[in-house]
Structure formats: C-alpha cells, structure tokens
C-alpha cells in the first residue's frame, strides 16, 4: 500500500522525537509506524548509562504496536537530529534504520514495507525494506 498520509506519519515522528532520551550520543531519533488498519504508533530512542542497553526509536515504536496486538504494517517514518557537536555524527543525512532495526522489521513486514527517512515534512527519502535488507535471515519464513 503506497497510498497513505505520509505527512501525518512524518509529523508523528518529528513530534515524538521531542521525547527522545539521548544524553550520551546527542542524537535524537523519533519513529512513527503505520499499521494496516491506519493506526500510528510512535517511539523515541532511550539511551542508558550502560550504552548497549539503549533502544532505538524504531524498535520502541514496534514494541508499542506489537504490545497493542498489531501485527501488520505499511510504513515507518524515521527522523534523527544531532544535538551536540560530535563530528562523527551527521545531522544532515537522512536517518536510516540501523541493522538491528532492519532485522526487527523483517520479522513483521513484507518486502514492500516503506521506510521514510525524513529531515522535515517536505524533505524526505523513501526506501523499501527489500532494498534496505536484502537476503534477510528468517526462521519459518517470518510472519508475513
Ligand atoms: N538510533 C535510533 O534510535 N535509530 C536509528 O535509526 C539510528 C540510531 C539511536 C541509537 C542511539 O541512541 C543513537 O541513535 C545514536 O546511535
């Protein structure tokens, strides 16, 4: 399904990004996930003193949706913003999901699942899961 309200999804991701907890990296991420039924679930990254314990915005949004009983998804918007001067992190690039999040998406989403990487409501790039995660590993063929 590529007919859906992209602006609403982008707005939701930008809004939830305000709640990101990222004092260690200074990289604030918001994600908004659209279900087949038209609902939007959101998530922000939540970091931790023990760095690997932190969770990405994308998996936060998926966990919220899964916890509400949702299993079928159409698209996700991801938006990231650097808020410190760490030269290793770009504030200009479109924020792409990390490898772990791509694997997570693969469990529930089909090849056509769309990932909107947005810098603003007007400035975004769309990729399908198929192009971001070719040859994904799945036991039993996954959910879809
Ligand atoms: N992060 C996300 O939440 N999603 C992404 O797509 C990329 C990375 C978070 C993890 C960590 O809190 C911070 O961004 C820097 O890696």
mmCIF file of C-alpha atoms and ligand atoms in Angstrom:
data_model
loop_
_atom_site.group_PDB
_atom_site.id
_atom_site.type_symbol
_atom_site.label_atom_id
_atom_site.label_comp_id
_atom_site.label_asym_id
_atom_site.label_seq_id
_atom_site.Cartn_x
_atom_site.Cartn_y
_atom_site.Cartn_z
ATOM 1 C CA UNK A 1 0.000 0.000 0.000
ATOM 2 C CA UNK A 2 1.718 3.214 -1.064
ATOM 3 C CA UNK A 3 -1.438 5.349 -0.739
ATOM 4 C CA UNK A 4 -1.296 6.704 2.776
ATOM 5 C CA UNK A 5 -0.860 10.016 4.536
ATOM 6 C CA UNK A 6 2.913 10.462 4.559
ATOM 7 C CA UNK A 7 2.687 13.908 6.113
ATOM 8 C CA UNK A 8 0.795 12.569 9.135
ATOM 9 C CA UNK A 9 3.419 9.867 9.629
ATOM 10 C CA UNK A 10 6.298 12.336 9.326
ATOM 11 C CA UNK A 11 4.611 14.771 11.732
ATOM 12 C CA UNK A 12 4.160 11.997 14.302
ATOM 13 C CA UNK A 13 7.851 11.034 14.051
ATOM 14 C CA UNK A 14 9.016 14.636 14.408
ATOM 15 C CA UNK A 15 6.700 15.123 17.390
ATOM 16 C CA UNK A 16 7.799 12.019 19.306
ATOM 17 C CA UNK A 17 11.452 12.859 18.674
ATOM 18 C CA UNK A 18 10.998 15.627 21.266
ATOM 19 C CA UNK A 19 10.739 12.857 23.881
ATOM 20 C CA UNK A 20 13.941 11.073 22.885
ATOM 21 C CA UNK A 21 16.341 10.422 25.744
ATOM 22 C CA UNK A 22 19.784 10.646 24.196
ATOM 23 C CA UNK A 23 22.180 12.429 26.593
ATOM 24 C CA UNK A 24 25.108 10.183 25.633
ATOM 25 C CA UNK A 25 25.105 10.348 21.869
ATOM 26 C CA UNK A 26 23.242 13.628 21.464
ATOM 27 C CA UNK A 27 21.447 12.008 18.529
ATOM 28 C CA UNK A 28 17.687 12.311 18.941
ATOM 29 C CA UNK A 29 15.507 9.940 16.954
ATOM 30 C CA UNK A 30 11.756 9.659 16.501
ATOM 31 C CA UNK A 31 9.893 6.922 14.646
ATOM 32 C CA UNK A 32 6.250 6.557 13.637
ATOM 33 C CA UNK A 33 4.789 3.266 12.466
ATOM 34 C CA UNK A 34 1.626 2.924 10.372
ATOM 35 C CA UNK A 35 -0.478 -0.230 10.750
ATOM 36 C CA UNK A 36 -2.592 -1.797 8.014
ATOM 37 C CA UNK A 37 -5.649 -0.601 9.940
ATOM 38 C CA UNK A 38 -4.452 3.006 9.740
ATOM 39 C CA UNK A 39 -3.220 3.468 13.319
ATOM 40 C CA UNK A 40 0.073 5.204 14.098
ATOM 41 C CA UNK A 41 2.387 4.044 16.902
ATOM 42 C CA UNK A 42 5.408 6.095 17.873
ATOM 43 C CA UNK A 43 8.729 5.575 19.621
ATOM 44 C CA UNK A 44 11.853 7.534 20.532
ATOM 45 C CA UNK A 45 15.351 6.348 21.333
ATOM 46 C CA UNK A 46 16.055 5.766 25.012
ATOM 47 C CA UNK A 47 19.730 5.552 25.959
ATOM 48 C CA UNK A 48 21.346 4.172 29.093
ATOM 49 C CA UNK A 49 24.471 4.672 31.234
ATOM 50 C CA UNK A 50 25.386 1.174 30.126
ATOM 51 C CA UNK A 51 25.479 2.096 26.442
ATOM 52 C CA UNK A 52 24.388 -1.173 24.774
ATOM 53 C CA UNK A 53 21.246 -1.251 26.900
ATOM 54 C CA UNK A 54 19.727 1.671 24.994
ATOM 55 C CA UNK A 55 16.960 1.091 22.472
ATOM 56 C CA UNK A 56 16.387 2.670 19.070
ATOM 57 C CA UNK A 57 13.309 4.707 18.207
ATOM 58 C CA UNK A 58 12.202 2.195 15.562
ATOM 59 C CA UNK A 59 12.131 -0.787 17.912
ATOM 60 C CA UNK A 60 10.387 1.342 20.567
ATOM 61 C CA UNK A 61 7.602 2.069 18.078
ATOM 62 C CA UNK A 62 7.373 -1.577 17.001
ATOM 63 C CA UNK A 63 7.271 -2.739 20.632
ATOM 64 C CA UNK A 64 4.373 -0.350 21.339
ATOM 65 C CA UNK A 65 2.433 -1.587 18.307
ATOM 66 C CA UNK A 66 3.121 -5.262 18.955
ATOM 67 C CA UNK A 67 2.106 -4.797 22.594
ATOM 68 C CA UNK A 68 -1.239 -3.440 21.399
ATOM 69 C CA UNK A 69 -1.793 -6.562 19.331
ATOM 70 C CA UNK A 70 -0.825 -5.118 15.941
ATOM 71 C CA UNK A 71 0.991 -7.396 13.503
ATOM 72 C CA UNK A 72 0.655 -5.889 10.023
ATOM 73 C CA UNK A 73 2.388 -2.716 8.968
ATOM 74 C CA UNK A 74 2.523 -0.443 5.956
ATOM 75 C CA UNK A 75 5.265 2.100 6.584
ATOM 76 C CA UNK A 76 7.506 3.756 9.131
ATOM 77 C CA UNK A 77 8.945 7.246 9.287
ATOM 78 C CA UNK A 78 12.337 7.750 10.938
ATOM 79 C CA UNK A 79 13.753 11.131 11.775
ATOM 80 C CA UNK A 80 17.029 11.936 13.540
ATOM 81 C CA UNK A 81 18.674 15.111 14.740
ATOM 82 C CA UNK A 82 22.126 15.651 16.170
ATOM 83 C CA UNK A 83 22.130 17.970 19.170
ATOM 84 C CA UNK A 84 25.780 18.100 20.076
ATOM 85 C CA UNK A 85 28.960 18.704 18.166
ATOM 86 C CA UNK A 86 30.075 15.133 17.800
ATOM 87 C CA UNK A 87 31.842 15.232 14.422
ATOM 88 C CA UNK A 88 31.258 11.514 13.960
ATOM 89 C CA UNK A 89 27.526 12.042 13.599
ATOM 90 C CA UNK A 90 25.940 13.751 10.682
ATOM 91 C CA UNK A 91 22.977 15.997 11.327
ATOM 92 C CA UNK A 92 22.332 16.449 7.626
ATOM 93 C CA UNK A 93 21.877 12.931 6.380
ATOM 94 C CA UNK A 94 18.537 11.198 6.129
ATOM 95 C CA UNK A 95 18.326 8.958 9.200
ATOM 96 C CA UNK A 96 18.367 5.312 8.178
ATOM 97 C CA UNK A 97 17.407 2.411 10.460
ATOM 98 C CA UNK A 98 20.344 0.515 11.949
ATOM 99 C CA UNK A 99 20.966 -3.126 11.053
ATOM 100 C CA UNK A 100 19.332 -4.444 14.206
ATOM 101 C CA UNK A 101 16.158 -2.465 13.495
ATOM 102 C CA UNK A 102 16.112 -3.683 9.885
ATOM 103 C CA UNK A 103 16.197 -7.258 11.160
ATOM 104 C CA UNK A 104 13.412 -6.416 13.605
ATOM 105 C CA UNK A 105 11.261 -5.005 10.796
ATOM 106 C CA UNK A 106 11.863 -8.102 8.701
ATOM 107 C CA UNK A 107 10.028 -10.210 11.273
ATOM 108 C CA UNK A 108 6.743 -8.349 10.754
ATOM 109 C CA UNK A 109 6.953 -6.507 7.469
ATOM 110 C CA UNK A 110 6.940 -7.546 3.854
ATOM 111 C CA UNK A 111 9.333 -6.514 1.105
ATOM 112 C CA UNK A 112 7.178 -3.517 0.167
ATOM 113 C CA UNK A 113 7.208 -2.013 3.664
ATOM 114 C CA UNK A 114 8.244 1.623 3.244
ATOM 115 C CA UNK A 115 10.797 3.435 5.365
ATOM 116 C CA UNK A 116 10.507 7.199 5.101
ATOM 117 C CA UNK A 117 13.703 8.871 6.275
ATOM 118 C CA UNK A 118 12.647 12.451 6.898
ATOM 119 C CA UNK A 119 14.622 15.588 7.574
ATOM 120 C CA UNK A 120 11.401 17.618 7.646
ATOM 121 C CA UNK A 121 7.796 17.344 6.452
ATOM 122 C CA UNK A 122 8.874 18.353 2.966
ATOM 123 C CA UNK A 123 12.304 16.786 2.752
ATOM 124 C CA UNK A 124 12.390 13.002 2.859
ATOM 125 C CA UNK A 125 13.606 9.876 1.112
ATOM 126 C CA UNK A 126 11.657 6.619 0.795
ATOM 127 C CA UNK A 127 13.183 3.131 0.665
ATOM 128 C CA UNK A 128 11.501 -0.260 0.799
ATOM 129 C CA UNK A 129 12.564 -2.898 3.295
ATOM 130 C CA UNK A 130 13.570 -5.082 0.377
ATOM 131 C CA UNK A 131 16.261 -2.617 -0.669
ATOM 132 C CA UNK A 132 17.478 -1.943 2.884
ATOM 133 C CA UNK A 133 17.570 -5.585 3.985
ATOM 134 C CA UNK A 134 18.176 -7.877 1.012
ATOM 135 C CA UNK A 135 18.561 -11.560 1.759
ATOM 136 C CA UNK A 136 17.251 -11.170 5.301
ATOM 137 C CA UNK A 137 17.513 -14.070 7.722
ATOM 138 C CA UNK A 138 14.163 -15.545 8.774
ATOM 139 C CA UNK A 139 13.152 -18.709 10.609
ATOM 140 C CA UNK A 140 9.946 -20.239 9.204
ATOM 141 C CA UNK A 141 9.647 -17.512 6.568
ATOM 142 C CA UNK A 142 8.708 -14.854 9.117
ATOM 143 C CA UNK A 143 5.283 -13.584 9.991
ATOM 144 C CA UNK A 144 4.178 -12.231 6.609
HETATM 145 N N1 LIG B 1 19.317 5.354 16.783
HETATM 146 C C1 LIG B 1 17.980 5.181 16.595
HETATM 147 O O1 LIG B 1 17.170 5.320 17.520
HETATM 148 N N2 LIG B 1 17.561 4.838 15.357
HETATM 149 C C2 LIG B 1 18.348 4.819 14.250
HETATM 150 O O2 LIG B 1 17.859 4.610 13.152
HETATM 151 C C3 LIG B 1 19.787 5.052 14.375
HETATM 152 C C4 LIG B 1 20.301 5.136 15.761
HETATM 153 C C5 LIG B 1 19.781 5.817 18.099
HETATM 154 C C6 LIG B 1 20.545 4.816 18.907
HETATM 155 C C7 LIG B 1 21.341 5.756 19.800
HETATM 156 O O3 LIG B 1 20.515 6.143 20.892
HETATM 157 C C8 LIG B 1 21.601 6.977 18.954
HETATM 158 O O4 LIG B 1 20.628 6.922 17.915
HETATM 159 C C9 LIG B 1 22.986 7.027 18.349
HETATM 160 O O5 LIG B 1 23.311 5.846 17.711
#
